[in-house]
Amino acid sequence: MPSFGLRHRRAWASLFSQLLRPSGLVCIREVHFHSQDFDIAGQFDPMIPDAECLKIMCEILSGLQLGDFLIKISWNDVRHEMVARKGLAPEVADRIGDYVQCHGGVSLIEEMLQDSRLSQNKQALEGLGDLKLLFEYLTLFGIAEKISFDLSLARGLDYYTGVIYEAVLLQTPAQAEESLNVGSVAAGGRYDGLVGMFDPKGHKVPCVGLSIGVERIFAILEQRIKTSGQKIRTTETQVFVATPQKNFLHERLKLISELWDAGIKAELLYKNNPKLLTQLHYCEHMGIPLVVIIGEQELKEGVIKLRSVASREEVAIKRENLVAEIQKRLSES
């Protein structure tokens, strides 16, 4: 099976703009509660895919510019299986209870590994050993400072079998007053037994993955935009092609084709004879920055009027210079 390469991680780091769906190794799934999931399935050496999932999560949250964040990680078997199901001796359970109050990095893991009472439990040693290895990889990825080992972390789903993680935003008191309290914005972990539950032959397929809370992230961004008073722009259109004349659809179509061929994001109203005021009001409502206007006079003189929607200033530009002038203005804005 091929390795999980940089091409796929970079695609996910952009999250919404470029989602790749390679075959075999990686599965991207959209589920009913508005999240985007990324999973790696297959038999690999310990903690390598787990570390890469955490790297991907860091890249996504950094790319979205949501602010500072922290990813808490724990080990499902250490916290839940050992205490709730394995019937450990009371003194061992009490010792783990002490560590539940702590959080930190690899130093905390090493401290637990050296604890004589914990070192007597094979499952605890295996889990902590894997977590130490995970932190080595996270350090190589340059994200260890974004990760905190926190035994108080628990995921509500019972199919997790190993490392679990959850990302939360870190806020100043001022930001906390302005923002919604949405809890975690991303989470995930290892679930080695889940796929086998749906296989008639019970084949075990180790898996690890992460889920990005799209709905929660949108709620945060909308709240921040509302607080700042910014206007939400719902289109990427840069230029609108307009006319004050009737029967000028053909000229508008030729002009917009020139803009599209130059890589300029342009649009027009899908009407034969729209009123100029209607077209200008549309641009103001949608936040389109520039309007190009073509009419009988402009066609006769070989020029196009270029209008700034914000200032309402208009200048006549020779048609052969129009694309260059638009690109110049867009680069300066």
Coordinates of C-alpha atoms in Angstrom, one line a residue:
M1 CA 0.0 0.0 0.0
P2 CA 1.4 3.5 -0.9
S3 CA 2.5 5.9 1.8
F4 CA 0.4 8.8 2.8
G5 CA 2.1 11.6 0.9
L6 CA 2.5 15.4 1.1
R7 CA 0.0 16.0 -1.8
H8 CA -2.9 14.6 0.3
R9 CA -2.0 16.5 3.4
R10 CA -1.7 19.9 1.6
A11 CA -5.0 19.3 0.0
W12 CA -6.6 18.8 3.5
A13 CA -4.8 21.7 5.0
S14 CA -6.8 24.0 2.7
L15 CA -9.9 22.0 3.9
F16 CA -12.7 23.6 1.9
S17 CA -11.0 24.9 -1.3
Q18 CA -9.3 21.7 -2.5
L19 CA -10.5 18.3 -1.2
L20 CA -8.8 15.4 -2.8
R21 CA -10.3 11.9 -2.8
P22 CA -7.5 9.4 -3.5
S23 CA -8.3 5.8 -3.7
G24 CA -7.4 3.1 -1.2
L25 CA -5.5 4.6 1.7
V26 CA -7.4 7.7 2.6
C27 CA -11.1 8.1 3.1
I28 CA -12.8 11.5 3.3
R29 CA -16.4 11.4 4.4
E30 CA -19.1 13.9 5.1
V31 CA -21.5 13.0 7.8
H32 CA -24.9 14.2 8.8
F33 CA -23.9 16.6 11.6
H34 CA -21.8 18.8 9.3
S35 CA -18.3 17.7 9.8
Q36 CA -15.5 16.7 7.5
D37 CA -13.6 13.6 8.4
F38 CA -10.2 12.3 7.3
D39 CA -9.1 8.8 8.0
I40 CA -6.1 6.5 7.3
A41 CA -6.8 2.8 7.2
G42 CA -4.3 0.0 7.1
Q43 CA -1.6 -1.9 9.0
F44 CA 1.3 0.4 9.7
D45 CA 4.1 0.8 12.3
P46 CA 2.9 2.4 15.6
M47 CA 2.1 6.1 15.8
I48 CA 3.2 7.2 12.3
P49 CA -0.3 7.7 10.9
D50 CA -1.5 9.0 14.3
A51 CA 1.2 11.7 14.2
E52 CA 0.3 12.7 10.7
C53 CA -3.4 13.0 11.6
L54 CA -2.4 15.5 14.3
K55 CA -0.1 17.3 11.9
I56 CA -3.1 17.6 9.5
M57 CA -5.3 18.9 12.2
C58 CA -2.7 21.6 13.1
E59 CA -2.4 22.6 9.5
I60 CA -6.2 23.0 9.0
L61 CA -6.7 25.0 12.2
S62 CA -3.7 27.2 11.5
G63 CA -4.9 27.7 7.9
L64 CA -8.4 28.8 9.1
Q65 CA -6.8 31.5 11.3
L66 CA -9.2 30.8 14.1
G67 CA -6.6 31.9 16.7
D68 CA -4.4 30.0 19.1
F69 CA -5.5 26.5 19.8
L70 CA -4.4 23.4 21.8
I71 CA -4.9 19.7 20.9
K72 CA -5.4 17.5 24.0
I73 CA -4.5 13.9 23.6
S74 CA -5.0 10.9 25.8
W75 CA -5.1 7.1 25.6
N76 CA -8.5 5.5 25.8
D77 CA -7.3 2.3 27.3
V78 CA -5.2 4.1 30.0
R79 CA -8.1 6.2 31.3
H80 CA -11.2 4.1 30.7
E81 CA -10.3 0.5 30.1
M82 CA -7.8 0.2 33.0
V83 CA -10.0 2.0 35.6
A84 CA -13.5 1.1 34.6
R85 CA -13.2 -2.3 33.1
K86 CA -9.9 -4.0 34.1
G87 CA -10.5 -4.0 37.8
L88 CA -7.1 -2.6 38.8
A89 CA -5.9 -2.7 42.4
P90 CA -7.2 0.3 44.3
E91 CA -3.8 1.8 44.8
V92 CA -3.1 1.8 41.0
A93 CA -6.5 3.3 40.3
D94 CA -5.8 6.0 42.9
R95 CA -2.5 6.7 41.3
I96 CA -4.0 7.1 37.9
G97 CA -6.6 9.4 39.5
D98 CA -3.7 11.6 40.6
Y99 CA -2.4 11.8 37.1
V100 CA -5.8 12.7 35.7
Q101 CA -5.4 16.1 37.3
C102 CA -2.2 16.7 35.3
H103 CA -1.5 17.7 31.8
G104 CA 1.7 18.3 29.9
G105 CA 4.0 16.9 27.3
V106 CA 6.5 14.1 27.0
S107 CA 7.9 14.9 30.5
L108 CA 4.6 13.9 32.1
I109 CA 4.6 10.6 30.1
E110 CA 8.2 9.8 31.3
E111 CA 7.1 10.6 34.9
M112 CA 4.3 8.1 34.6
L113 CA 6.6 5.5 33.0
Q114 CA 8.9 5.7 36.0
D115 CA 6.0 5.3 38.5
S116 CA 6.6 1.9 40.1
R117 CA 2.9 1.3 40.6
L118 CA 1.9 2.0 37.0
S119 CA 4.9 0.1 35.6
Q120 CA 3.5 -3.1 36.9
N121 CA 0.6 -2.9 34.5
K122 CA 1.4 -4.1 31.0
Q123 CA -1.4 -2.3 29.3
A124 CA -0.4 1.0 30.9
L125 CA 3.2 0.6 29.8
E126 CA 2.2 -0.2 26.2
G127 CA -0.1 2.8 26.0
L128 CA 2.4 5.2 27.6
G129 CA 5.2 3.8 25.4
D130 CA 3.2 4.5 22.3
L131 CA 2.4 8.0 23.5
K132 CA 6.1 8.7 24.1
L133 CA 6.8 7.6 20.6
L134 CA 4.0 9.7 19.3
F135 CA 5.5 12.8 20.9
E136 CA 8.9 12.0 19.3
Y137 CA 7.2 12.2 15.9
L138 CA 5.2 15.3 16.8
T139 CA 8.5 17.0 17.8
L140 CA 9.9 16.1 14.4
F141 CA 6.8 17.6 12.7
G142 CA 7.3 20.8 14.7
I143 CA 3.9 20.7 16.5
A144 CA 4.7 19.3 19.9
E145 CA 4.0 22.7 21.5
K146 CA 0.4 22.5 20.2
I147 CA -0.2 19.1 21.9
S148 CA -1.0 18.4 25.6
F149 CA -1.2 15.0 27.2
D150 CA -4.4 15.2 29.3
L151 CA -5.8 12.1 31.0
S152 CA -9.0 13.9 31.9
L153 CA -9.9 13.9 28.2
A154 CA -12.6 11.4 27.3
R155 CA -14.4 10.8 24.0
G156 CA -18.1 9.8 24.2
L157 CA -17.9 7.1 21.6
D158 CA -16.9 3.6 22.8
Y159 CA -15.2 2.4 19.6
Y160 CA -11.9 4.2 20.3
T161 CA -9.2 1.7 21.0
G162 CA -6.0 3.9 21.5
V163 CA -4.9 7.5 21.2
I164 CA -7.7 10.0 21.3
Y165 CA -7.5 13.8 20.7
E166 CA -9.6 16.9 20.8
A167 CA -8.8 20.5 19.7
V168 CA -10.0 23.5 21.6
L169 CA -9.5 27.2 20.9
L170 CA -7.6 29.3 23.4
Q171 CA -9.2 32.6 24.1
T172 CA -8.4 35.8 26.0
P173 CA -11.1 37.0 28.4
A174 CA -12.1 39.7 25.9
Q175 CA -12.5 37.1 23.2
A176 CA -14.4 34.8 25.4
E177 CA -17.0 37.5 26.0
E178 CA -17.5 38.1 22.3
S179 CA -17.3 34.5 21.1
L180 CA -19.6 31.5 21.2
N181 CA -18.7 28.7 23.5
V182 CA -18.8 25.8 21.1
G183 CA -16.5 23.4 22.8
S184 CA -14.0 21.4 20.7
V185 CA -13.6 22.3 17.0
A186 CA -11.9 19.1 16.0
A187 CA -11.5 15.6 17.4
G188 CA -10.6 12.1 16.6
G189 CA -8.5 9.0 17.5
R190 CA -7.8 5.4 16.7
Y191 CA -10.6 2.9 16.2
D192 CA -9.0 -0.4 15.2
G193 CA -12.1 -2.5 15.8
L194 CA -14.9 -0.5 14.1
V195 CA -14.5 -1.6 10.5
G196 CA -14.3 -5.3 11.5
M197 CA -17.7 -4.9 13.1
F198 CA -19.2 -4.5 9.6
D199 CA -17.2 -7.2 7.9
P200 CA -19.0 -10.6 7.8
K201 CA -15.7 -12.3 8.3
G202 CA -14.6 -9.9 11.0
H203 CA -11.4 -8.8 9.3
K204 CA -9.6 -6.3 11.5
V205 CA -8.7 -3.1 9.7
P206 CA -6.7 -0.6 11.9
C207 CA -7.9 2.9 11.4
V208 CA -7.1 6.4 12.8
G209 CA -8.8 9.6 11.8
L210 CA -10.0 13.1 12.6
S211 CA -13.1 15.1 12.3
I212 CA -13.3 18.9 11.7
G213 CA -16.4 20.5 13.1
V214 CA -17.5 22.6 10.1
E215 CA -20.7 23.8 11.7
R216 CA -19.0 24.9 14.9
I217 CA -16.2 26.7 12.9
F218 CA -18.8 28.5 10.8
A219 CA -20.6 29.6 13.9
I220 CA -17.4 31.0 15.3
L221 CA -16.5 32.9 12.1
E222 CA -20.0 34.3 11.7
Q223 CA -20.0 35.5 15.3
R224 CA -16.6 37.2 14.8
I225 CA -17.7 38.9 11.6
K226 CA -20.9 40.1 13.3
T227 CA -19.0 41.5 16.3
S228 CA -16.5 43.3 14.0
G229 CA -19.3 44.8 11.9
Q230 CA -17.8 43.4 8.7
K231 CA -20.0 42.7 5.8
I232 CA -20.1 39.0 4.7
R233 CA -19.3 38.8 1.0
T234 CA -21.1 35.8 -0.6
T235 CA -19.4 35.9 -4.0
E236 CA -15.9 35.9 -5.4
T237 CA -16.9 38.0 -8.4
Q238 CA -14.4 40.7 -9.1
V239 CA -16.0 42.5 -12.1
F240 CA -19.5 42.9 -13.3
V241 CA -20.3 43.5 -16.9
A242 CA -23.1 46.0 -17.4
T243 CA -24.8 48.1 -20.0
P244 CA -27.2 51.0 -20.1
Q245 CA -28.5 50.0 -23.6
K246 CA -31.1 47.6 -24.8
N247 CA -30.2 44.8 -27.2
F248 CA -26.6 44.7 -26.0
L249 CA -26.5 41.1 -24.7
H250 CA -24.1 40.0 -27.5
E251 CA -21.6 42.7 -26.7
R252 CA -21.8 41.9 -23.0
L253 CA -21.2 38.2 -23.7
K254 CA -18.1 39.0 -25.9
L255 CA -16.7 41.3 -23.2
I256 CA -17.2 38.9 -20.4
S257 CA -15.6 36.1 -22.4
E258 CA -12.5 38.3 -22.7
L259 CA -12.4 38.8 -19.0
W260 CA -12.9 35.0 -18.3
D261 CA -10.1 34.2 -20.7
A262 CA -7.8 36.5 -18.8
G263 CA -8.6 34.7 -15.5
I264 CA -10.8 37.5 -14.1
K265 CA -13.8 36.4 -12.1
A266 CA -16.7 38.2 -13.9
E267 CA -20.5 37.9 -14.1
L268 CA -23.5 39.5 -15.7
L269 CA -27.3 39.4 -15.2
Y270 CA -28.9 36.7 -17.2
K271 CA -31.4 39.1 -18.8
N272 CA -31.5 40.5 -22.3
N273 CA -32.3 44.1 -21.3
P274 CA -31.6 44.8 -17.6
K275 CA -31.9 48.3 -16.3
L276 CA -28.5 49.9 -15.5
L277 CA -29.7 50.9 -12.0
T278 CA -30.7 47.3 -11.2
Q279 CA -27.2 46.2 -12.3
L280 CA -25.4 48.7 -10.2
H281 CA -27.6 48.0 -7.1
Y282 CA -26.8 44.3 -7.5
C283 CA -23.1 45.1 -7.5
E284 CA -23.4 47.1 -4.3
H285 CA -25.5 44.5 -2.6
M286 CA -23.1 41.7 -3.5
G287 CA -19.9 43.7 -2.8
I288 CA -18.5 43.4 -6.3
P289 CA -15.7 45.9 -6.5
L290 CA -15.6 46.8 -10.2
V291 CA -18.1 47.3 -13.0
V292 CA -17.3 47.5 -16.7
I293 CA -20.0 49.4 -18.7
I294 CA -20.4 49.0 -22.5
G295 CA -22.9 51.0 -24.5
E296 CA -23.4 52.5 -28.0
Q297 CA -21.0 55.4 -27.2
E298 CA -18.3 53.2 -25.8
L299 CA -18.6 50.8 -28.7
K300 CA -18.2 53.7 -31.2
E301 CA -15.2 55.1 -29.4
G302 CA -13.5 51.8 -28.7
V303 CA -13.5 52.3 -25.0
I304 CA -15.0 50.7 -21.9
K305 CA -16.1 52.6 -18.8
L306 CA -14.6 51.2 -15.6
R307 CA -16.5 52.0 -12.5
S308 CA -15.5 51.7 -8.9
V309 CA -18.5 50.5 -6.9
A310 CA -17.2 51.9 -3.6
S311 CA -16.4 55.5 -4.9
R312 CA -18.7 55.5 -7.9
E313 CA -16.0 57.0 -10.0
E314 CA -15.8 56.1 -13.7
V315 CA -13.0 56.3 -16.2
A316 CA -12.9 55.4 -19.9
I317 CA -10.3 52.8 -20.7
K318 CA -9.3 51.7 -24.2
R319 CA -10.6 48.2 -24.8
E320 CA -7.2 46.7 -25.5
N321 CA -6.0 48.1 -22.1
L322 CA -9.0 47.0 -20.1
V323 CA -7.7 43.6 -18.8
A324 CA -4.4 45.1 -17.7
E325 CA -6.1 48.0 -15.9
I326 CA -8.5 45.6 -14.1
Q327 CA -5.7 43.3 -13.0
K328 CA -3.7 46.3 -11.7
R329 CA -6.6 47.5 -9.6
L330 CA -7.3 44.1 -8.2
S331 CA -3.7 43.6 -7.3
E332 CA -3.8 47.0 -5.4
S333 CA -7.0 46.3 -3.5

